[in-house]
Short mmCIF file of C-alpha atoms in Angstrom, two decimals:
data_model
loop_
_atom_site.label_atom_id
_atom_site.label_comp_id
_atom_site.label_asym_id
_atom_site.label_seq_id
_atom_site.Cartn_x
_atom_site.Cartn_y
_atom_site.Cartn_z
CA UNK A 786 0.00 0.00 0.00
CA UNK A 787 1.25 3.53 -0.75
CA UNK A 788 2.27 5.41 2.39
CA UNK A 789 -0.13 8.28 2.97
CA UNK A 790 1.21 11.64 1.81
CA UNK A 791 -1.16 14.61 2.04
CA UNK A 792 -2.39 15.30 -1.51
CA UNK A 793 0.64 13.65 -3.11
CA UNK A 794 -1.14 13.33 -6.47
CA UNK A 795 -1.99 17.04 -6.59
CA UNK A 796 1.50 18.10 -5.45
CA UNK A 797 3.18 15.87 -8.05
CA UNK A 798 0.84 17.15 -10.76
CA UNK A 799 1.55 20.80 -9.91
CA UNK A 800 5.30 20.22 -9.62
CA UNK A 801 5.37 18.42 -12.97
CA UNK A 802 3.34 21.13 -14.68
CA UNK A 803 5.70 23.83 -13.34
CA UNK A 804 8.81 21.94 -14.43
CA UNK A 805 7.44 21.03 -17.87
CA UNK A 806 6.57 24.69 -18.39
CA UNK A 807 9.95 25.96 -17.17
CA UNK A 808 12.30 23.51 -18.85
CA UNK A 809 10.25 21.29 -21.19
CA UNK A 810 8.73 17.83 -20.84
CA UNK A 811 11.67 15.88 -22.29
CA UNK A 812 14.19 17.66 -20.07
CA UNK A 813 12.27 16.88 -16.88
CA UNK A 814 12.93 13.70 -14.87
CA UNK A 815 10.72 11.92 -12.36
CA UNK A 816 13.42 12.60 -9.73
CA UNK A 817 13.11 16.35 -10.36
CA UNK A 818 9.32 16.23 -10.15
CA UNK A 819 9.41 14.32 -6.85
CA UNK A 820 12.02 16.72 -5.42
CA UNK A 821 10.02 19.81 -6.43
CA UNK A 822 6.94 18.31 -4.76
CA UNK A 823 8.94 17.54 -1.61
CA UNK A 824 8.30 13.80 -2.08
CA UNK A 825 10.37 10.75 -2.97
CA UNK A 826 10.60 9.04 -6.35
CA UNK A 827 9.11 6.02 -4.66
CA UNK A 828 6.00 8.02 -3.76
CA UNK A 829 5.81 9.20 -7.37
CA UNK A 830 5.76 5.59 -8.57
CA UNK A 831 3.18 4.65 -5.96
CA UNK A 832 0.80 6.96 -7.79
CA UNK A 833 1.91 7.01 -11.45
CA UNK A 834 3.46 4.35 -13.65
CA UNK A 835 5.56 6.92 -15.57
CA UNK A 836 6.20 10.60 -16.22
CA UNK A 837 3.66 10.37 -19.02
CA UNK A 838 0.83 9.78 -16.52
CA UNK A 839 1.48 12.59 -14.07
CA UNK A 840 -0.67 15.23 -15.79
CA UNK A 841 -3.62 12.86 -16.01
CA UNK A 842 -4.01 11.49 -12.52
CA UNK A 843 -7.36 10.09 -11.57
CA UNK A 844 -9.49 12.89 -13.01
CA UNK A 845 -10.51 11.04 -16.13
CA UNK A 846 -11.45 7.94 -14.11
CA UNK A 847 -13.72 10.03 -11.87
CA UNK A 848 -15.06 11.95 -14.87
CA UNK A 849 -15.98 8.62 -16.47
CA UNK A 850 -17.81 7.51 -13.34
CA UNK A 851 -19.81 10.74 -13.17
CA UNK A 852 -20.73 10.60 -16.86
CA UNK A 853 -21.87 6.98 -16.59
CA UNK A 854 -23.82 7.61 -13.38
CA UNK A 855 -25.58 10.66 -14.81
CA UNK A 856 -26.54 9.01 -18.09
CA UNK A 857 -27.99 6.11 -16.11
CA UNK A 858 -29.90 8.57 -13.92
CA UNK A 859 -31.31 10.68 -16.78
CA UNK A 860 -35.07 11.11 -17.03
CA UNK A 861 -36.35 8.69 -19.66
CA UNK A 862 -37.94 11.41 -21.78
CA UNK A 863 -34.65 13.17 -22.56
CA UNK A 864 -33.16 12.88 -26.03
CA UNK A 865 -29.76 11.13 -26.21
CA UNK A 866 -27.85 14.37 -26.78
CA UNK A 867 -29.59 15.96 -23.80
CA UNK A 868 -28.69 13.00 -21.57
CA UNK A 869 -25.10 13.46 -22.65
CA UNK A 870 -25.05 17.22 -22.09
CA UNK A 871 -26.67 16.83 -18.68
CA UNK A 872 -23.90 14.36 -17.75
CA UNK A 873 -21.16 16.66 -19.09
CA UNK A 874 -22.52 19.52 -17.00
CA UNK A 875 -22.44 17.35 -13.87
CA UNK A 876 -18.83 16.28 -14.57
CA UNK A 877 -17.88 19.92 -15.17
CA UNK A 878 -19.27 20.93 -11.79
CA UNK A 879 -18.10 17.96 -9.76
CA UNK A 880 -14.72 17.26 -11.33
CA UNK A 881 -13.33 19.84 -13.73
CA UNK A 882 -14.24 23.32 -12.54
CA UNK A 883 -11.76 23.23 -9.65
CA UNK A 884 -8.91 22.59 -12.12
CA UNK A 885 -9.61 25.71 -14.13
CA UNK A 886 -6.40 27.52 -13.15
CA UNK A 887 -3.90 24.87 -14.33
CA UNK A 888 -6.02 23.92 -17.37
CA UNK A 889 -4.44 26.43 -19.78
CA UNK A 890 -0.73 25.70 -19.05
CA UNK A 891 -1.58 21.97 -18.99
CA UNK A 892 -3.09 22.28 -22.48
CA UNK A 893 0.05 24.06 -23.76
CA UNK A 894 2.30 21.23 -22.53
CA UNK A 895 0.06 18.48 -23.89
CA UNK A 896 -0.18 20.06 -27.33
CA UNK A 897 3.59 20.46 -27.49
CA UNK A 898 4.33 16.83 -26.54
CA UNK A 899 3.34 14.02 -28.94
CA UNK A 900 3.32 11.30 -26.26
CA UNK A 901 1.03 13.36 -24.05
CA UNK A 902 -1.20 14.14 -27.01
CA UNK A 903 -1.57 10.39 -27.61
CA UNK A 904 -2.38 9.88 -23.94
CA UNK A 905 -4.98 12.65 -24.14
CA UNK A 906 -6.54 11.15 -27.26
CA UNK A 907 -6.73 7.76 -25.53
CA UNK A 908 -8.44 9.43 -22.56
CA UNK A 909 -10.96 11.08 -24.86
CA UNK A 910 -11.65 7.79 -26.60
CA UNK A 911 -12.22 6.13 -23.22
CA UNK A 912 -14.67 8.86 -22.15
CA UNK A 913 -16.54 8.54 -25.44
CA UNK A 914 -16.71 4.76 -25.09
CA UNK A 915 -18.00 5.08 -21.52
CA UNK A 916 -20.75 7.47 -22.63
CA UNK A 917 -21.68 5.23 -25.57
CA UNK A 918 -21.84 2.19 -23.27
CA UNK A 919 -24.10 4.01 -20.83
CA UNK A 920 -26.37 5.16 -23.66
CA UNK A 921 -26.65 1.60 -24.97
CA UNK A 922 -27.54 0.49 -21.46
CA UNK A 923 -30.35 3.06 -21.66
CA UNK A 924 -31.64 1.16 -24.72
CA UNK A 925 -30.13 3.15 -27.59
CA UNK A 926 -28.91 1.34 -30.68
CA UNK A 927 -25.13 1.20 -31.10
CA UNK A 928 -24.92 3.68 -34.00
CA UNK A 929 -26.99 6.35 -32.27
CA UNK A 930 -25.12 5.81 -28.99
CA UNK A 931 -21.77 6.33 -30.71
CA UNK A 932 -22.91 9.46 -32.53
CA UNK A 933 -24.43 10.99 -29.40
CA UNK A 934 -21.33 10.17 -27.33
CA UNK A 935 -19.04 11.50 -30.07
CA UNK A 936 -21.07 14.68 -30.31
CA UNK A 937 -20.79 14.95 -26.52
CA UNK A 938 -17.03 14.75 -26.68
CA UNK A 939 -16.95 17.41 -29.37
CA UNK A 940 -19.12 19.66 -27.19
CA UNK A 941 -16.80 19.03 -24.24
CA UNK A 942 -13.69 19.87 -26.29
CA UNK A 943 -15.20 23.05 -27.71
CA UNK A 944 -16.32 24.13 -24.24
CA UNK A 945 -12.89 23.45 -22.69
CA UNK A 946 -11.19 25.35 -25.50
CA UNK A 947 -13.23 28.42 -24.59
CA UNK A 948 -12.93 27.80 -20.82
CA UNK A 949 -9.13 28.06 -20.88
CA UNK A 950 -9.13 31.48 -22.58
CA UNK A 951 -7.80 34.08 -20.12
CA UNK A 952 -10.68 36.49 -20.71
CA UNK A 953 -13.37 33.82 -20.24
CA UNK A 954 -15.09 33.87 -16.83
CA UNK A 955 -18.20 31.70 -17.23
CA UNK A 956 -18.25 28.27 -15.61
CA UNK A 957 -17.57 25.26 -17.84
CA UNK A 958 -21.18 24.07 -17.50
CA UNK A 959 -22.43 27.23 -19.25
CA UNK A 960 -19.85 26.85 -22.00
CA UNK A 961 -21.09 23.29 -22.54
CA UNK A 962 -24.58 24.65 -23.24
CA UNK A 963 -23.10 27.22 -25.59
CA UNK A 964 -21.06 24.56 -27.40
CA UNK A 965 -24.19 22.45 -27.94
CA UNK A 966 -25.84 25.46 -29.60
CA UNK A 967 -22.76 26.03 -31.75
CA UNK A 968 -22.65 22.38 -32.80
CA UNK A 969 -26.31 22.51 -33.76
CA UNK A 970 -25.70 25.61 -35.79
CA UNK A 971 -22.58 24.16 -37.48
CA UNK A 972 -24.21 20.87 -38.44
CA UNK A 973 -27.51 22.51 -39.42
CA UNK A 974 -30.62 20.58 -40.29
CA UNK A 975 -31.65 22.23 -43.52
CA UNK A 976 -30.11 21.34 -46.87
CA UNK A 977 -28.02 23.97 -48.69
CA UNK B 1124 16.69 5.24 -51.08
CA UNK B 1125 14.54 2.12 -50.64
CA UNK B 1126 15.17 -0.49 -53.34
CA UNK B 1127 12.09 -0.82 -55.50
CA UNK B 1128 9.89 -3.80 -54.60
CA UNK B 1129 6.54 -4.13 -56.40
CA UNK B 1130 3.84 -2.95 -53.97
CA UNK B 1131 5.98 -3.71 -50.92
CA UNK B 1132 3.78 -1.53 -48.68
CA UNK B 1133 0.61 -3.37 -49.70
CA UNK B 1134 2.22 -6.80 -49.38
CA UNK B 1135 3.61 -6.00 -45.93
CA UNK B 1136 0.23 -4.61 -44.82
CA UNK B 1137 -1.64 -7.72 -45.98
CA UNK B 1138 0.94 -10.10 -44.51
CA UNK B 1139 0.81 -8.27 -41.17
CA UNK B 1140 -2.99 -8.26 -41.10
CA UNK B 1141 -3.08 -12.01 -41.77
CA UNK B 1142 -0.50 -12.78 -39.09
CA UNK B 1143 -2.08 -10.48 -36.49
CA UNK B 1144 -5.43 -12.18 -37.13
CA UNK B 1145 -3.99 -15.70 -36.99
CA UNK B 1146 -1.66 -15.43 -34.01
CA UNK B 1147 -2.19 -12.01 -32.40
CA UNK B 1148 -0.36 -8.69 -32.66
CA UNK B 1149 1.99 -9.21 -29.71
CA UNK B 1150 3.06 -12.65 -30.94
CA UNK B 1151 3.96 -11.41 -34.42
CA UNK B 1152 7.47 -10.17 -35.26
CA UNK B 1153 8.66 -7.92 -38.07
CA UNK B 1154 10.76 -10.85 -39.33
CA UNK B 1155 7.62 -12.98 -39.68
CA UNK B 1156 5.74 -10.21 -41.48
CA UNK B 1157 8.59 -9.70 -43.94
CA UNK B 1158 8.93 -13.46 -44.54
CA UNK B 1159 5.18 -13.87 -45.14
CA UNK B 1160 5.31 -10.99 -47.65
CA UNK B 1161 8.32 -12.54 -49.38
CA UNK B 1162 10.45 -9.53 -48.51
CA UNK B 1163 13.38 -8.79 -46.21
CA UNK B 1164 13.26 -7.14 -42.80
CA UNK B 1165 15.38 -4.41 -44.31
CA UNK B 1166 12.64 -3.70 -46.87
CA UNK B 1167 10.13 -3.59 -44.01
CA UNK B 1168 12.18 -0.92 -42.25
CA UNK B 1169 12.59 1.02 -45.48
CA UNK B 1170 8.85 1.58 -45.37
CA UNK B 1171 7.81 1.49 -41.70
CA UNK B 1172 9.62 2.60 -38.56
CA UNK B 1173 8.07 -0.23 -36.48
CA UNK B 1174 5.47 -3.01 -36.37
CA UNK B 1175 3.05 -0.47 -34.97
CA UNK B 1176 3.03 1.46 -38.28
CA UNK B 1177 2.42 -1.38 -40.71
CA UNK B 1178 -1.39 -1.23 -40.66
CA UNK B 1179 -1.38 2.52 -41.26
CA UNK B 1180 0.87 2.96 -44.27
CA UNK B 1181 0.49 6.13 -46.25
CA UNK B 1182 -3.30 6.11 -46.47
CA UNK B 1183 -3.85 8.70 -43.78
CA UNK B 1184 -1.25 11.01 -45.34
CA UNK B 1185 -3.01 10.83 -48.72
CA UNK B 1186 -6.42 11.14 -47.04
CA UNK B 1187 -5.19 14.33 -45.37
CA UNK B 1188 -4.03 15.74 -48.69
CA UNK B 1189 -7.37 15.00 -50.36
CA UNK B 1190 -9.36 16.51 -47.48
CA UNK B 1191 -7.24 19.67 -47.49
CA UNK B 1192 -7.36 20.02 -51.28
CA UNK B 1193 -11.14 19.54 -51.39
CA UNK B 1194 -11.88 21.99 -48.60
CA UNK B 1195 -9.71 24.56 -50.37
CA UNK B 1196 -11.58 23.85 -53.64
CA UNK B 1197 -15.11 24.05 -52.15
CA UNK B 1198 -17.55 26.52 -53.66
CA UNK B 1199 -17.64 29.58 -51.40
CA UNK B 1200 -21.40 29.35 -50.78
CA UNK B 1201 -21.23 25.99 -49.02
CA UNK B 1202 -21.71 25.80 -45.29
CA UNK B 1203 -18.69 24.55 -43.31
CA UNK B 1204 -20.22 21.14 -42.63
CA UNK B 1205 -21.02 20.73 -46.31
CA UNK B 1206 -17.44 21.62 -47.28
CA UNK B 1207 -16.29 18.93 -44.88
CA UNK B 1208 -18.73 16.29 -46.10
CA UNK B 1209 -17.86 17.03 -49.72
CA UNK B 1210 -14.17 16.47 -48.85
CA UNK B 1211 -14.93 13.25 -46.95
CA UNK B 1212 -16.83 11.91 -49.95
CA UNK B 1213 -13.87 12.65 -52.22
CA UNK B 1214 -11.44 10.90 -49.83
CA UNK B 1215 -13.82 7.92 -49.62
CA UNK B 1216 -13.84 7.56 -53.40
CA UNK B 1217 -10.18 8.29 -54.07
CA UNK B 1218 -8.52 6.63 -51.08
CA UNK B 1219 -10.67 4.40 -48.90
CA UNK B 1220 -13.17 2.52 -51.04
CA UNK B 1221 -10.51 0.20 -52.49
CA UNK B 1222 -9.57 -0.93 -48.96
CA UNK B 1223 -13.07 -2.11 -48.13
CA UNK B 1224 -12.21 -5.80 -47.96
CA UNK B 1225 -9.46 -5.62 -45.30
CA UNK B 1226 -11.25 -2.84 -43.38
CA UNK B 1227 -13.25 -5.14 -41.07
CA UNK B 1228 -10.40 -7.47 -39.94
CA UNK B 1229 -8.15 -4.40 -39.62
CA UNK B 1230 -10.70 -2.80 -37.27
CA UNK B 1231 -10.84 -5.98 -35.14
CA UNK B 1232 -7.05 -5.97 -34.67
CA UNK B 1233 -6.85 -2.26 -33.90
CA UNK B 1234 -9.63 -2.44 -31.31
CA UNK B 1235 -7.94 -5.39 -29.60
CA UNK B 1236 -4.52 -3.70 -29.39
CA UNK B 1237 -4.06 -0.64 -27.16
CA UNK B 1238 -0.95 0.63 -28.95
CA UNK B 1239 -2.73 0.46 -32.31
CA UNK B 1240 -5.76 2.17 -30.83
CA UNK B 1241 -3.53 5.02 -29.71
CA UNK B 1242 -2.01 5.19 -33.18
CA UNK B 1243 -5.50 5.28 -34.69
CA UNK B 1244 -6.61 8.03 -32.32
CA UNK B 1245 -3.53 10.06 -33.26
CA UNK B 1246 -4.36 9.59 -36.94
CA UNK B 1247 -7.91 10.78 -36.35
CA UNK B 1248 -6.65 13.80 -34.45
CA UNK B 1249 -4.29 14.63 -37.33
CA UNK B 1250 -7.12 14.38 -39.88
CA UNK B 1251 -9.33 16.60 -37.73
CA UNK B 1252 -6.54 19.15 -37.35
CA UNK B 1253 -5.92 19.15 -41.11
CA UNK B 1254 -9.61 19.78 -41.82
CA UNK B 1255 -9.77 22.51 -39.18
CA UNK B 1256 -6.67 24.20 -40.64
CA UNK B 1257 -8.15 24.11 -44.13
CA UNK B 1258 -11.43 25.57 -42.87
CA UNK B 1259 -9.59 28.38 -41.12
CA UNK B 1260 -7.75 29.06 -44.36
CA UNK B 1261 -11.22 29.43 -45.91
CA UNK B 1262 -11.88 32.21 -43.41
CA UNK B 1263 -13.74 30.40 -40.64
CA UNK B 1264 -13.11 31.36 -37.04
CA UNK B 1265 -11.12 28.81 -35.01
CA UNK B 1266 -14.06 27.60 -32.86
CA UNK B 1267 -16.36 26.97 -35.81
CA UNK B 1268 -13.54 25.32 -37.78
CA UNK B 1269 -12.83 22.90 -34.93
CA UNK B 1270 -16.50 22.02 -34.47
CA UNK B 1271 -17.08 21.46 -38.18
CA UNK B 1272 -13.91 19.35 -38.48
CA UNK B 1273 -14.81 17.38 -35.35
CA UNK B 1274 -18.32 16.79 -36.67
CA UNK B 1275 -16.72 15.63 -39.93
CA UNK B 1276 -14.61 13.08 -38.12
CA UNK B 1277 -17.65 11.81 -36.26
CA UNK B 1278 -19.50 11.43 -39.56
CA UNK B 1279 -16.51 9.58 -41.02
CA UNK B 1280 -16.33 7.20 -38.04
CA UNK B 1281 -20.06 6.47 -38.09
CA UNK B 1282 -19.94 5.85 -41.84
CA UNK B 1283 -16.92 3.52 -41.57
CA UNK B 1284 -18.60 1.60 -38.76
CA UNK B 1285 -21.52 0.85 -41.06
CA UNK B 1286 -19.28 0.29 -44.11
CA UNK B 1287 -17.43 -2.62 -42.46
CA UNK B 1288 -20.63 -4.54 -41.67
CA UNK B 1289 -20.72 -7.73 -43.77
CA UNK B 1290 -24.27 -7.15 -45.00
CA UNK B 1291 -23.59 -3.53 -46.03
CA UNK B 1292 -23.06 -3.02 -49.78
CA UNK B 1293 -23.39 0.73 -50.35
CA UNK B 1294 -20.22 2.74 -51.08
CA UNK B 1295 -18.66 4.70 -48.24
CA UNK B 1296 -19.63 8.03 -49.85
CA UNK B 1297 -23.33 7.18 -49.50
CA UNK B 1298 -22.84 6.13 -45.90
CA UNK B 1299 -21.18 9.50 -45.23
CA UNK B 1300 -24.35 11.25 -46.40
CA UNK B 1301 -26.42 8.96 -44.22
CA UNK B 1302 -24.18 9.62 -41.21
CA UNK B 1303 -24.59 13.38 -41.66
CA UNK B 1304 -28.37 12.91 -41.52
CA UNK B 1305 -28.03 10.75 -38.42
CA UNK B 1306 -25.79 13.30 -36.71
CA UNK B 1307 -28.29 16.05 -37.47
CA UNK B 1308 -31.08 13.97 -36.06
CA UNK B 1309 -29.07 13.03 -32.94
CA UNK B 1310 -28.01 16.60 -32.13
CA UNK B 1311 -31.40 18.08 -33.03
CA UNK B 1312 -32.08 21.78 -33.19
CA UNK B 1313 -35.21 22.12 -31.10
CA UNK B 1314 -35.15 22.26 -27.29
CA UNK B 1315 -36.61 19.30 -25.35
#
């Protein structure tokens, strides 16, 4: 069992983000991250299997649980996309909103680092699959479930992109609603 | 320069797909793939940097070029989503339709192999980014470009999912049109 260290995951995440920003991802070692966090390398490896994992932590696991729970708990009369958006709003409030401050520098590092981009894409795919599974468990056919979950992910990405802008002050949940409207307007329903 | 071998890329791809299907991805070596294709390991490495790349080849590079070219060539009065769908149809006809037969077993292998899944996700992200770039070059704002490109990818995925079903006979381009209709119906435009 890992020895208990107060908020070790959060301290390692913040230390890693600072070091990646200051000196680059490739130039940063696990030893440096642990030292900056005031923890040992051993504690690092109690929580993360590699440097690649440190910016991801358990957030996406918890996010997945909230999305699944909320889709299961949706009123039966909601349309699939509205079940998804309701779940995304809950995950925004319960999981993501408190990480608003580090979200922008975190995004910069991920986009500059191919192996973190791959990790991020895998995380997104896992969230989409979890939403699609939950929608199928609500009785949707597989094709509709995948489209609704994929549209949900797109809404989430568009909302996060706005959320990390320095001038943006609205909570993520509101930006999710806005992104749904934008997606509807971009896809349209009338022929050209 | 690689020595010329008739259709080495295609032969290596097919040999790899057969071996992965027969004995699993992890159990297959580059030496076995080369031998099955009647080529040398050296020829393999002239074309692919690792086993992980052999199912991807140059298709996604060419697909990206077609998508970019077609978005640039779209009539100015088209809506963003229609520029994207027009480009996806062109890529379906010019690049993907001829790979219909191996598409289903290829999908099975990729979905069973985490490192290929990551590779596939990265490819999808690159295609989305290429479409978004091309849309921005057509004057769209960044948010709209990302949403339209993301919606395009979702349409492509839904269409491919149907395309690989054994009973499905329609060309991919028609399934792209159908997927656009499904996406419109899933996202809706009217409030609940």
